[in-house]
Amino acid sequence: MLQKSLNDETRTESLKKAVGLLENAQSILILAHKSPDGDTVGSSFALCRALLKLGKKARVVCSDTIPAKFSYFTNGLDFENSEPDLIVASDVASVNLLGDKLSCYADKIGLCIDHHPSNSVNAGYSFVDPSAAATCEITAELVYLLKVDIDKNIANCIYTGIATDTGCFRYSNTTPKTLRTAADMIEKGADSAVINKKLFETVSHERLEFEKLALQTLELHFDGKVALIVLTKEMSQKTGVDEADTEGIPSIPARIEGVEAGITVKEKDDGVYKISLRTGSTLNASDICANFGGGGHAAAAGCTIEGTLDEVKQKILQAVKDELDKQRMKGKEEWTA
Amino acid sequence: MLQKSLNDETRTESLKKAVGLLENAQSILILAHKSPDGDTVGSSFALCRALLKLGKKARVVCSDTIPAKFSYFTNGLDFENSEPDLIVASDVASVNLLGDKLSCYADKIGLCIDHHPSNSVNAGYSFVDPSAAATCEITAELVYLLKVDIDKNIANCIYTGIATDTGCFRYSNTTPKTLRTAADMIEKGADSAVINKKLFETVSHERLEFEKLALQTLELHFDGKVALIVLTKEMSQKTGVDEADTEGIPSIPARIEGVEAGITVKEKDDGVYKISLRTGSTLNASDICANFGGGGHAAAAGCTIEGTLDEVKQKILQAVKDELDKQRMKGKEEWTA
């Protein structure tokens, strides 16, 4: 059962049902998604810590290692192995995202807590609220309803998840409720300044070197309306950058003033390139990528194109140009109508 | 009279005194500081719009042109010239910051509203609250107390000032109150997502090209503890970047993981270089810059050094190294004590 657009009353009832499941369980296993980010890890550990404070057994598992930058989540935690009577998936939009190690739990999830509109997990009970900027925003409500006093550790977990999924309150998913939940967490002791610095202000030297090489490939096309960068395997090897550490690079070309489409062409295998496309309000990235069997959202989409680098660049540039021309024609028609 | 650390009651009384001055005036002239940023312009226009809604005459003046990115502040405003009976300085920390065109008002300021702890304006009445992340945080309170209904335009002004001075809620000056004021402004209609994109996600092509050249000069020293970049006049000429558009570049070297001191050496005139130094928690930037007659804050300071580029680099690197060695010795002494 998904709660996609509920009125406040129904929403509270649904949340209370989730709380009831947690209250009735004695040993809870919480699943975070693979390639863990601040929201899945933050929401999992916040819930885990709250349940431990209620005297229950609880632990968090993840297919992949929790990144070192989130080490503060586990401060002072020492998990005990026990047979769970409730399995909770936190911020897991699909069972495919459980990863190899946790795939065995795919059909055993008793409670699913998430904010992704595409959530497809088949759980005993699901609370999915796409109006929440982060799963942690929902977790904060759950912890309040569980009547657990939020301590510094829980506050750090929840703050981290919210900051992660909103780009530190920059993205359009940030609502008044998001900001107020973050304010509450700072009041409960969250080290917001330290977390912000670690997550948003610190880059590895390898990442910076990789970015430098990426910027050297920057091309502007069609009167500066389209910007394109290329990321090659050679750049990764040369700089020694970690794959996870290249996050956010595809948003660079789209950030340039006047650019309506930012294209990142990333070399995968010989003759295979992954395209990331970011667009402004005039172009639909998903439609353009659909030409190559890809897809995504209106403002951010992707696809795979085969060929030499030059061929691939020409193909995606032509597809973007066609769409720009279409938009211009549409504008002209409206003008002359 | 400066309100540097007041209890809530005294603070409210002081704010009400400021409100009284505004209520008693019929024609108000509001001064923003030179090189205007989002906070001085936002707080000035928010107050101006509130006063206009109360049927008063009010206008904003600034020594420099308001940057185009803030054009939404003046939406629908049409100033009438009139002799002011109250002159308000908003976010102006010192009369030197009024700029040439407004210096004539230096000894005529009736009310000073600010959040800079260093405020030295000699006004009829001053309300200075350094606990506020932005002057706009104070302006929001003033507008509430003036019983003006905050509309979308006022909300956009206040949101912009707060977002500007907190780096969109990243900096350590962000408090729960800051986040809650921003939440209120979004509820009142502030276009937060549009403003964030414009202020924090958009860069000019010239700036990106300048950044690329700056990154090419990046050097790491002393086991990666010190990072240094060089900005030359040639780079500015080559890229055509605007001076105002190079803001934030000195924070790049300090962002690198493991770096304790980030140095930016910027060419001013022949044989004269401006140093910007950013440090982590172990080093005091102000102390290091004091060696060259400069100063600033513990984490961000500056100075000017003369010589060839190589000489200047050696001088500042040596000064940082001396401080690093001192800290290491101190650490050793503590260790063996």
XYZ file of C-alpha atoms in Angstrom:
674
model
C 0.000 0.000 0.000
C 1.533 3.290 -1.090
C 0.688 6.635 0.481
C 1.298 8.850 -2.536
C -0.996 11.769 -1.884
C -2.819 11.485 1.385
C -4.619 14.069 3.401
C -3.097 14.816 6.784
C -5.488 12.637 8.743
C -5.057 9.517 6.603
C -1.326 10.153 6.566
C -1.112 10.220 10.364
C -3.187 7.041 10.582
C -0.855 5.312 8.123
C 2.221 6.471 10.016
C 0.723 5.188 13.269
C 0.215 1.792 11.658
C 3.936 1.723 10.833
C 4.717 2.750 14.414
C 2.461 -0.064 15.691
C 4.468 -2.632 13.718
C 7.708 -1.301 15.218
C 6.259 -1.254 18.743
C 5.084 -4.848 18.484
C 8.447 -6.176 17.294
C 11.207 -7.168 19.719
C 14.039 -7.771 17.277
C 14.245 -5.622 14.174
C 16.578 -5.941 11.192
C 16.882 -2.763 9.106
C 17.969 -2.943 5.462
C 19.742 -0.020 3.752
C 20.099 0.055 -0.024
C 23.307 -0.853 -1.874
C 25.762 1.951 -2.819
C 24.646 3.509 0.477
C 24.089 7.276 0.654
C 23.425 9.586 3.594
C 19.670 9.117 3.507
C 19.494 5.318 3.514
C 22.247 5.015 6.141
C 20.986 7.988 8.170
C 17.377 6.806 8.249
C 18.426 3.220 9.049
C 20.706 4.165 11.933
C 18.309 6.778 13.319
C 15.542 4.180 13.468
C 17.912 1.559 14.855
C 19.106 3.862 17.634
C 15.537 4.817 18.507
C 14.513 1.144 18.757
C 17.569 0.344 20.899
C 16.554 3.174 23.256
C 13.198 1.431 23.644
C 15.049 -1.675 24.858
C 14.541 -3.632 21.639
C 17.131 -5.546 19.647
C 17.904 -3.807 16.376
C 20.633 -3.720 13.773
C 21.374 -2.258 10.347
C 22.702 -4.229 7.383
C 23.825 -3.151 3.925
C 25.205 -5.062 0.924
C 28.081 -2.609 0.588
C 30.489 -1.193 3.143
C 29.239 2.020 4.798
C 31.491 4.862 3.474
C 34.066 6.109 5.980
C 32.581 9.625 5.897
C 29.512 8.209 7.684
C 31.555 6.585 10.471
C 29.814 8.804 13.059
C 26.564 6.921 12.451
C 27.913 3.868 14.236
C 29.504 5.721 17.191
C 29.156 3.532 20.246
C 26.962 0.954 18.505
C 27.694 -2.720 18.983
C 25.255 -5.009 17.207
C 24.078 -8.269 18.639
C 23.074 -10.995 16.192
C 19.504 -12.172 16.701
C 16.671 -13.639 14.658
C 14.532 -10.660 13.609
C 10.765 -10.698 14.031
C 10.444 -7.625 11.770
C 12.481 -6.683 8.715
C 12.346 -2.998 7.744
C 13.574 -1.542 4.418
C 14.603 2.101 4.772
C 14.920 4.326 1.657
C 14.932 1.197 -0.561
C 12.881 1.993 -3.694
C 13.083 -1.479 -5.248
C 14.253 -4.930 -4.131
C 16.928 -4.732 -6.850
C 18.572 -2.068 -4.714
C 19.058 -4.456 -1.798
C 22.200 -5.770 -3.489
C 23.546 -9.321 -3.591
C 24.072 -9.835 0.121
C 20.563 -8.723 1.111
C 18.581 -10.092 -1.840
C 17.606 -13.069 0.360
C 15.326 -10.670 2.309
C 13.447 -9.432 -0.796
C 10.213 -11.297 0.024
C 10.509 -11.016 3.799
C 10.173 -7.253 4.260
C 7.560 -6.496 6.908
C 7.748 -2.698 6.750
C 8.949 -0.383 3.985
C 9.684 3.285 4.760
C 10.522 5.405 1.728
C 10.042 8.672 -0.160
C 10.714 7.570 -3.762
C 7.557 7.907 -5.903
C 8.699 4.894 -7.956
C 8.786 2.591 -4.888
C 7.962 -0.964 -5.965
C 8.847 -2.963 -2.853
C 6.256 -5.568 -1.976
C 6.244 -5.342 1.823
C 3.850 -6.407 4.565
C 3.172 -2.696 5.045
C 4.569 0.271 3.138
C 4.672 3.918 4.104
C 5.858 5.825 1.028
C 5.591 9.618 1.063
C 7.023 11.305 -2.057
C 6.338 14.737 -0.559
C 9.155 14.071 1.928
C 12.491 15.440 0.709
C 14.266 12.490 2.322
C 13.321 9.244 4.023
C 14.930 10.783 7.121
C 12.137 13.363 7.176
C 9.697 10.467 7.693
C 12.034 8.764 10.170
C 11.984 11.910 12.327
C 8.194 11.613 12.548
C 8.398 7.900 13.356
C 10.863 8.575 16.167
C 8.585 11.307 17.594
C 5.617 8.918 17.472
C 7.684 6.169 19.126
C 8.116 8.727 21.960
C 11.883 8.345 21.889
C 13.867 11.325 23.123
C 16.030 12.364 20.153
C 19.678 12.479 21.240
C 22.714 13.898 19.429
C 23.431 10.630 17.612
C 19.887 10.275 16.262
C 19.859 13.985 15.361
C 23.132 13.586 13.411
C 21.688 10.643 11.457
C 18.462 12.447 10.541
C 20.197 15.736 9.723
C 22.643 13.918 7.427
C 19.907 12.190 5.441
C 17.968 15.402 4.927
C 21.070 17.403 3.965
C 22.182 14.647 1.555
C 18.928 14.390 -0.373
C 18.386 18.162 -0.644
C 21.971 19.078 -1.624
C 22.078 20.916 1.711
C 18.659 22.559 1.155
C 19.410 23.726 -2.392
C 17.157 21.430 -4.410
C 13.514 22.090 -5.187
C 12.382 19.181 -2.967
C 13.225 21.329 0.109
C 9.959 22.297 1.826
C 9.222 24.356 4.952
C 8.784 21.025 6.756
C 12.240 19.904 5.583
C 13.864 23.072 6.968
C 11.936 22.829 10.242
C 12.898 19.172 10.746
C 16.550 20.155 10.186
C 16.131 23.038 12.670
C 14.759 20.581 15.256
C 17.737 18.263 14.716
C 20.243 21.097 15.248
C 18.412 21.921 18.471
C 18.754 18.268 19.508
C 22.510 18.544 19.039
C 23.222 17.659 15.397
C 26.708 18.829 14.397
C 25.337 20.492 11.275
C 28.397 22.640 10.519
C 30.794 19.677 10.788
C 28.498 17.448 8.704
C 28.009 20.138 6.022
C 31.755 20.693 5.758
C 32.434 16.971 5.453
C 29.653 16.262 2.947
C 29.573 19.425 0.834
C 32.796 21.372 1.270
C 35.434 18.640 1.174
C 36.770 17.048 -2.012
C 39.539 14.520 -2.510
C 42.632 15.635 -4.382
C 41.894 12.882 -6.929
C 38.395 14.262 -7.502
C 39.731 17.767 -8.035
C 42.326 16.490 -10.532
C 39.601 14.514 -12.320
C 37.392 17.620 -12.443
C 40.312 19.600 -13.877
C 40.737 17.084 -16.716
C 36.961 17.018 -17.286
C 36.859 20.820 -17.551
C 39.598 20.670 -20.183
C 37.204 18.793 -22.470
C 34.419 21.388 -22.137
C 32.824 22.366 -25.448
C 30.021 24.859 -26.036
C 27.699 24.347 -29.018
C 24.740 26.068 -30.686
C 25.383 29.615 -29.422
C 26.249 28.418 -25.950
C 22.926 26.639 -25.461
C 24.581 23.231 -25.170
C 27.670 22.322 -23.121
C 29.445 18.978 -23.337
C 32.188 17.307 -21.305
C 33.884 13.942 -21.803
C 35.008 11.558 -19.053
C 37.408 8.835 -20.188
C 38.768 5.720 -18.506
C 42.241 7.207 -18.988
C 41.253 10.185 -16.789
C 40.125 7.829 -14.022
C 43.347 5.831 -14.263
C 45.548 8.918 -14.402
C 43.962 10.548 -11.354
C 43.155 7.364 -9.434
C 39.716 8.759 -8.637
C 37.160 6.461 -7.062
C 33.984 5.874 -9.094
C 31.815 7.019 -6.132
C 33.925 10.153 -5.923
C 32.888 11.384 -9.375
C 29.281 12.021 -8.256
C 27.894 15.383 -9.338
C 30.280 15.846 -12.280
C 27.439 15.511 -14.854
C 25.793 18.587 -13.354
C 28.806 20.808 -14.208
C 28.052 21.565 -17.892
C 24.389 22.331 -17.110
C 25.414 24.897 -14.474
C 26.818 27.288 -17.093
C 24.759 30.422 -17.573
C 22.669 30.282 -20.747
C 23.109 26.525 -21.184
C 19.855 24.666 -21.833
C 21.358 21.185 -22.129
C 24.431 19.862 -20.307
C 25.826 16.634 -21.761
C 28.339 14.311 -20.115
C 29.790 11.572 -22.323
C 31.397 8.868 -20.207
C 33.489 6.068 -21.672
C 32.340 2.657 -20.427
C 33.849 -0.065 -22.636
C 35.513 0.109 -26.030
C 33.062 1.890 -28.293
C 30.381 2.197 -25.599
C 29.578 5.517 -23.981
C 27.130 6.429 -21.226
C 25.371 9.771 -21.735
C 24.097 11.879 -18.823
C 21.851 14.703 -19.920
C 20.708 17.606 -17.708
C 18.260 20.135 -19.111
C 16.660 23.438 -18.137
C 12.964 24.140 -18.379
C 12.789 24.277 -22.217
C 13.984 20.754 -23.059
C 12.862 17.299 -21.938
C 15.952 15.202 -21.173
C 13.962 11.981 -20.936
C 12.448 12.430 -24.423
C 15.881 13.068 -25.950
C 17.422 10.016 -24.274
C 14.448 7.885 -25.364
C 15.822 8.206 -28.944
C 18.661 5.962 -27.790
C 16.603 3.596 -25.640
C 17.287 5.506 -22.438
C 15.117 7.560 -20.111
C 14.784 9.233 -16.729
C 13.248 12.503 -15.594
C 12.386 15.682 -17.533
C 15.447 17.490 -16.161
C 17.906 14.588 -15.814
C 18.096 11.477 -17.970
C 20.588 9.018 -19.408
C 21.243 6.567 -22.221
C 23.984 4.461 -23.790
C 25.314 5.097 -27.304
C 27.792 2.961 -29.259
C 30.407 4.225 -31.694
C 33.656 6.157 -31.687
C 33.801 9.119 -29.318
C 33.295 11.513 -32.234
C 30.324 9.575 -33.558
C 28.706 9.407 -30.124
C 29.199 13.140 -29.576
C 27.670 13.913 -32.973
C 24.676 11.634 -32.313
C 23.728 13.133 -28.956
C 24.454 16.710 -30.092
C 22.217 16.171 -33.141
C 19.405 14.764 -30.975
C 19.616 17.770 -28.646
C 19.753 20.166 -31.621
C 16.649 18.556 -33.158
C 14.791 19.145 -29.907
C 16.071 22.742 -29.655
C 14.900 23.366 -33.253
C 11.508 21.844 -32.458
C 11.154 24.140 -29.455
C 12.188 27.153 -31.532
C 9.648 26.292 -34.247
C 6.985 25.887 -31.567
C 7.927 29.284 -30.170
C 7.676 30.824 -33.669
C 4.279 29.255 -34.279
C 3.016 30.623 -30.996
C 4.466 33.986 -31.957
C 2.731 34.096 -35.356
C -0.538 32.499 -34.182
C 24.107 51.158 21.364
C 25.009 47.637 20.278
C 22.960 44.608 21.221
C 25.730 42.036 21.230
C 24.506 39.477 23.742
C 21.104 40.276 25.069
C 18.613 38.119 26.839
C 15.352 37.571 24.994
C 13.410 40.195 26.912
C 15.922 43.019 26.450
C 16.325 41.981 22.833
C 12.596 42.261 22.150
C 12.495 45.670 23.863
C 15.379 46.886 21.710
C 13.738 45.592 18.544
C 10.502 47.346 19.501
C 12.425 50.590 19.872
C 13.668 50.197 16.296
C 10.101 49.438 15.181
C 8.906 52.594 16.955
C 11.370 54.719 14.975
C 10.111 53.206 11.731
C 6.457 53.665 12.735
C 6.998 57.320 13.577
C 8.692 58.150 10.281
C 6.739 59.057 7.148
C 9.526 59.116 4.596
C 12.370 56.645 4.983
C 15.608 56.401 3.011
C 17.341 53.014 3.277
C 21.086 52.701 2.639
C 22.641 49.446 1.397
C 26.406 48.935 1.528
C 28.685 49.301 -1.511
C 29.569 46.173 -3.559
C 26.025 45.072 -2.708
C 25.354 41.431 -1.817
C 22.119 39.516 -1.312
C 21.841 40.393 2.365
C 22.232 44.166 2.180
C 19.996 44.426 -0.892
C 17.512 41.837 0.381
C 17.157 43.416 3.822
C 16.896 46.929 2.346
C 14.193 46.038 -0.178
C 12.260 43.841 2.273
C 12.090 46.742 4.744
C 11.286 49.232 1.972
C 8.420 47.095 0.675
C 7.043 46.626 4.193
C 7.104 50.404 4.802
C 5.413 51.064 1.439
C 2.668 48.612 2.421
C 2.109 50.739 5.529
C 1.466 53.740 3.237
C 4.805 55.414 3.961
C 7.268 56.815 1.457
C 10.403 54.681 1.275
C 13.264 54.038 -1.107
C 16.564 52.151 -1.267
C 19.871 53.638 -2.389
C 23.284 52.088 -2.969
C 26.604 53.536 -4.148
C 26.978 50.748 -6.711
C 24.572 49.326 -9.272
C 22.444 46.455 -7.926
C 23.684 43.283 -9.710
C 21.352 41.998 -12.440
C 20.876 38.682 -10.626
C 18.923 40.596 -7.957
C 16.586 42.273 -10.473
C 13.576 40.534 -8.864
C 14.026 42.695 -5.759
C 12.751 45.751 -7.601
C 9.803 44.039 -9.349
C 6.983 46.557 -9.594
C 8.776 49.172 -7.475
C 8.811 52.789 -8.606
C 10.555 55.151 -6.217
C 9.352 58.651 -5.542
C 11.964 61.208 -4.489
C 11.208 62.831 -1.149
C 13.083 64.365 1.761
C 13.540 61.534 4.310
C 12.712 62.036 7.963
C 14.538 58.794 8.848
C 17.684 57.316 7.299
C 18.216 53.593 7.911
C 21.458 51.695 7.237
C 20.813 48.013 6.531
C 23.663 45.474 6.833
C 26.217 48.321 6.795
C 28.989 47.442 9.286
C 30.937 50.698 8.934
C 30.363 54.097 7.307
C 33.330 53.322 5.016
C 31.097 50.730 3.400
C 28.551 53.335 2.322
C 30.707 54.106 -0.702
C 31.363 57.459 -2.362
C 27.822 58.296 -3.385
C 26.325 57.699 0.075
C 29.179 58.983 2.258
C 27.220 62.242 2.681
C 24.778 60.319 4.907
C 27.490 59.002 7.269
C 26.532 61.261 10.183
C 22.807 61.329 9.449
C 21.890 57.681 10.074
C 18.884 57.487 12.385
C 18.636 53.702 12.599
C 21.239 51.019 11.988
C 20.135 47.384 11.514
C 22.983 44.889 11.280
C 24.425 41.522 12.291
C 28.178 42.175 11.974
C 29.889 41.963 15.392
C 32.383 44.603 14.226
C 29.622 47.187 13.552
C 31.017 50.681 14.148
C 28.258 52.881 12.691
C 27.399 55.824 14.904
C 23.629 55.998 14.448
C 20.757 57.553 16.348
C 19.791 54.024 17.337
C 21.510 50.749 16.474
C 20.156 47.239 16.606
C 23.092 44.915 16.005
C 22.601 41.196 16.636
C 25.650 39.077 15.767
C 23.706 35.899 16.595
C 21.647 36.496 13.448
C 23.066 34.651 10.428
C 22.009 37.532 8.187
C 20.591 41.022 8.598
C 17.540 39.645 6.772
C 16.879 37.388 9.776
C 16.427 40.590 11.842
C 14.441 42.273 9.049
C 11.952 39.364 9.154
C 11.331 40.107 12.834
C 10.981 43.844 12.164
C 8.407 43.169 9.455
C 6.444 40.881 11.790
C 6.490 43.559 14.501
C 5.399 46.217 11.977
C 2.362 43.915 11.445
C 2.906 43.872 7.705
C 1.580 40.828 5.895
C 4.628 39.266 4.237
C 3.947 38.857 0.512
C 5.899 36.929 -2.129
C 8.166 39.910 -2.930
C 9.135 40.510 0.696
C 9.595 36.761 1.190
C 11.939 36.593 -1.834
C 14.045 39.467 -0.443
C 14.381 37.942 3.025
C 15.003 34.409 1.729
C 17.754 35.695 -0.584
C 19.603 37.517 2.198
C 19.529 34.503 4.489
C 20.592 32.081 1.741
C 23.419 34.443 0.672
C 24.979 34.858 4.099
C 24.761 31.165 5.035
C 26.033 29.760 1.723
C 22.545 28.285 1.379
C 22.523 26.985 4.974
C 25.976 25.374 4.783
C 27.973 27.693 7.040
C 28.268 27.369 10.798
C 26.258 30.591 11.356
C 23.080 28.689 10.360
C 20.911 28.272 13.465
C 17.512 26.635 14.015
C 16.046 30.153 13.887
C 17.710 30.761 10.512
C 16.178 27.597 9.055
C 12.754 28.377 10.536
C 12.779 31.924 9.148
C 13.629 30.497 5.713
C 10.806 27.949 6.115
C 8.375 30.793 6.900
C 9.507 32.699 3.804
C 8.949 29.665 1.551
C 5.465 29.373 3.038
C 4.902 33.058 2.217
C 5.740 32.319 -1.412
C 9.520 32.746 -1.755
C 10.759 31.089 -4.958
C 13.491 29.296 -3.049
C 14.333 26.750 -5.750
C 14.675 29.427 -8.458
C 16.732 31.665 -6.163
C 19.012 28.797 -5.087
C 19.621 27.779 -8.697
C 20.435 31.345 -9.702
C 22.694 32.115 -6.735
C 24.392 28.788 -6.085
C 24.084 26.490 -9.090
C 24.749 28.839 -12.011
C 28.230 29.884 -13.131
C 29.314 31.968 -16.089
C 31.361 30.290 -18.783
C 34.131 32.823 -18.058
C 34.179 31.822 -14.384
C 34.397 28.133 -15.268
C 37.284 28.817 -17.672
C 39.016 30.894 -14.981
C 38.516 28.083 -12.459
C 39.998 25.614 -14.955
C 43.151 27.748 -15.302
C 43.338 28.198 -11.527
C 43.109 24.428 -10.987
C 46.014 23.942 -13.393
C 48.260 25.831 -10.958
C 47.320 23.656 -7.971
C 50.317 22.508 -5.912
C 50.302 20.320 -2.803
C 53.060 20.775 -0.218
C 54.192 19.252 3.093
C 52.583 15.809 2.677
C 49.363 17.280 1.278
C 48.770 19.476 4.335
C 49.070 22.677 2.301
C 47.486 23.434 -1.084
C 48.288 26.488 -3.172
C 46.780 28.044 -6.299
C 47.847 31.099 -8.287
C 45.544 33.623 -9.968
C 47.242 35.884 -12.498
C 46.099 38.975 -14.366
C 46.755 37.040 -17.575
C 44.116 34.473 -16.539
C 41.555 37.238 -16.009
C 42.365 38.799 -19.370
C 42.363 35.449 -21.196
C 38.983 34.378 -19.813
C 37.412 37.839 -19.591
C 36.096 36.965 -16.136
C 34.547 39.718 -14.063
C 36.285 40.438 -10.727
C 33.002 39.905 -8.821
C 32.625 36.589 -10.583
C 35.786 35.111 -9.032
C 34.234 35.048 -5.553
C 34.745 31.785 -3.680
C 37.837 30.709 -5.642
C 40.132 31.098 -2.582
C 38.099 28.431 -0.785
C 38.982 25.795 -3.416
C 42.454 24.733 -2.172
C 41.211 24.506 1.436
C 38.409 22.131 0.395
C 40.837 19.335 -0.438
C 40.713 16.421 1.966
C 43.649 16.445 4.400
C 44.580 20.052 3.627
C 45.114 22.206 6.725
C 45.986 25.424 4.900
C 44.676 26.557 1.516
C 46.643 29.413 -0.042
C 45.559 31.584 -2.956
C 48.237 33.867 -4.431
C 46.638 36.566 -6.547
C 48.638 38.919 -8.743
C 47.702 42.570 -8.122
C 50.355 44.824 -9.634
C 53.846 44.056 -10.862
C 55.636 42.387 -7.980
C 52.663 42.693 -5.610
C 50.563 39.674 -4.651
C 47.486 39.368 -2.466
C 47.400 36.242 -0.328
C 44.154 34.632 0.825
C 44.646 31.991 3.462
C 42.000 29.499 4.631
C 42.816 27.158 7.490
C 41.277 24.193 9.293
C 41.052 23.896 13.057
C 44.796 23.351 13.693
C 46.192 26.591 12.245
C 45.386 30.263 12.855
C 45.216 32.066 9.506
C 45.182 35.506 11.093
C 48.415 34.835 13.049
C 50.181 33.629 9.903
C 49.081 36.664 7.865
C 50.110 38.995 10.698
C 53.738 38.105 9.797
C 53.180 40.119 6.620
C 51.131 42.932 8.135
C 47.804 41.332 7.298
C 45.021 39.827 9.386
C 41.464 38.580 9.508
C 39.765 35.662 11.217
C 41.182 32.428 12.633
C 39.933 30.432 9.644
C 40.203 33.047 6.876
C 42.738 35.851 6.606
C 44.721 37.807 4.068
C 47.863 39.830 3.479
C 49.937 41.398 0.725
C 53.474 40.228 -0.108
C 55.900 41.820 -2.542
C 58.438 40.010 -4.704
C 58.537 37.709 -7.717
C 55.846 35.021 -7.835
C 58.384 32.391 -6.739
C 59.623 34.527 -3.840
C 56.082 35.258 -2.679
C 55.131 31.571 -2.817
C 58.234 30.623 -0.839
C 57.556 33.289 1.798
C 53.962 32.318 2.500
C 54.724 28.572 2.305
C 57.563 29.022 4.805
C 55.310 30.978 7.176
C 52.666 28.249 7.028
C 55.328 25.549 7.486
C 56.715 27.327 10.567
C 53.242 27.328 12.082
C 52.686 23.657 11.160
C 56.034 22.773 12.806
C 55.101 24.750 15.905
C 51.811 22.872 16.141
C 53.601 19.546 15.664
C 56.103 20.389 18.419
C 53.242 21.382 20.691
C 51.537 18.067 19.921
C 54.783 16.196 20.740
C 55.229 18.044 24.025
C 51.689 17.190 25.008
C 52.364 13.600 24.002
C 55.533 13.280 26.121
C 54.250 15.385 29.019
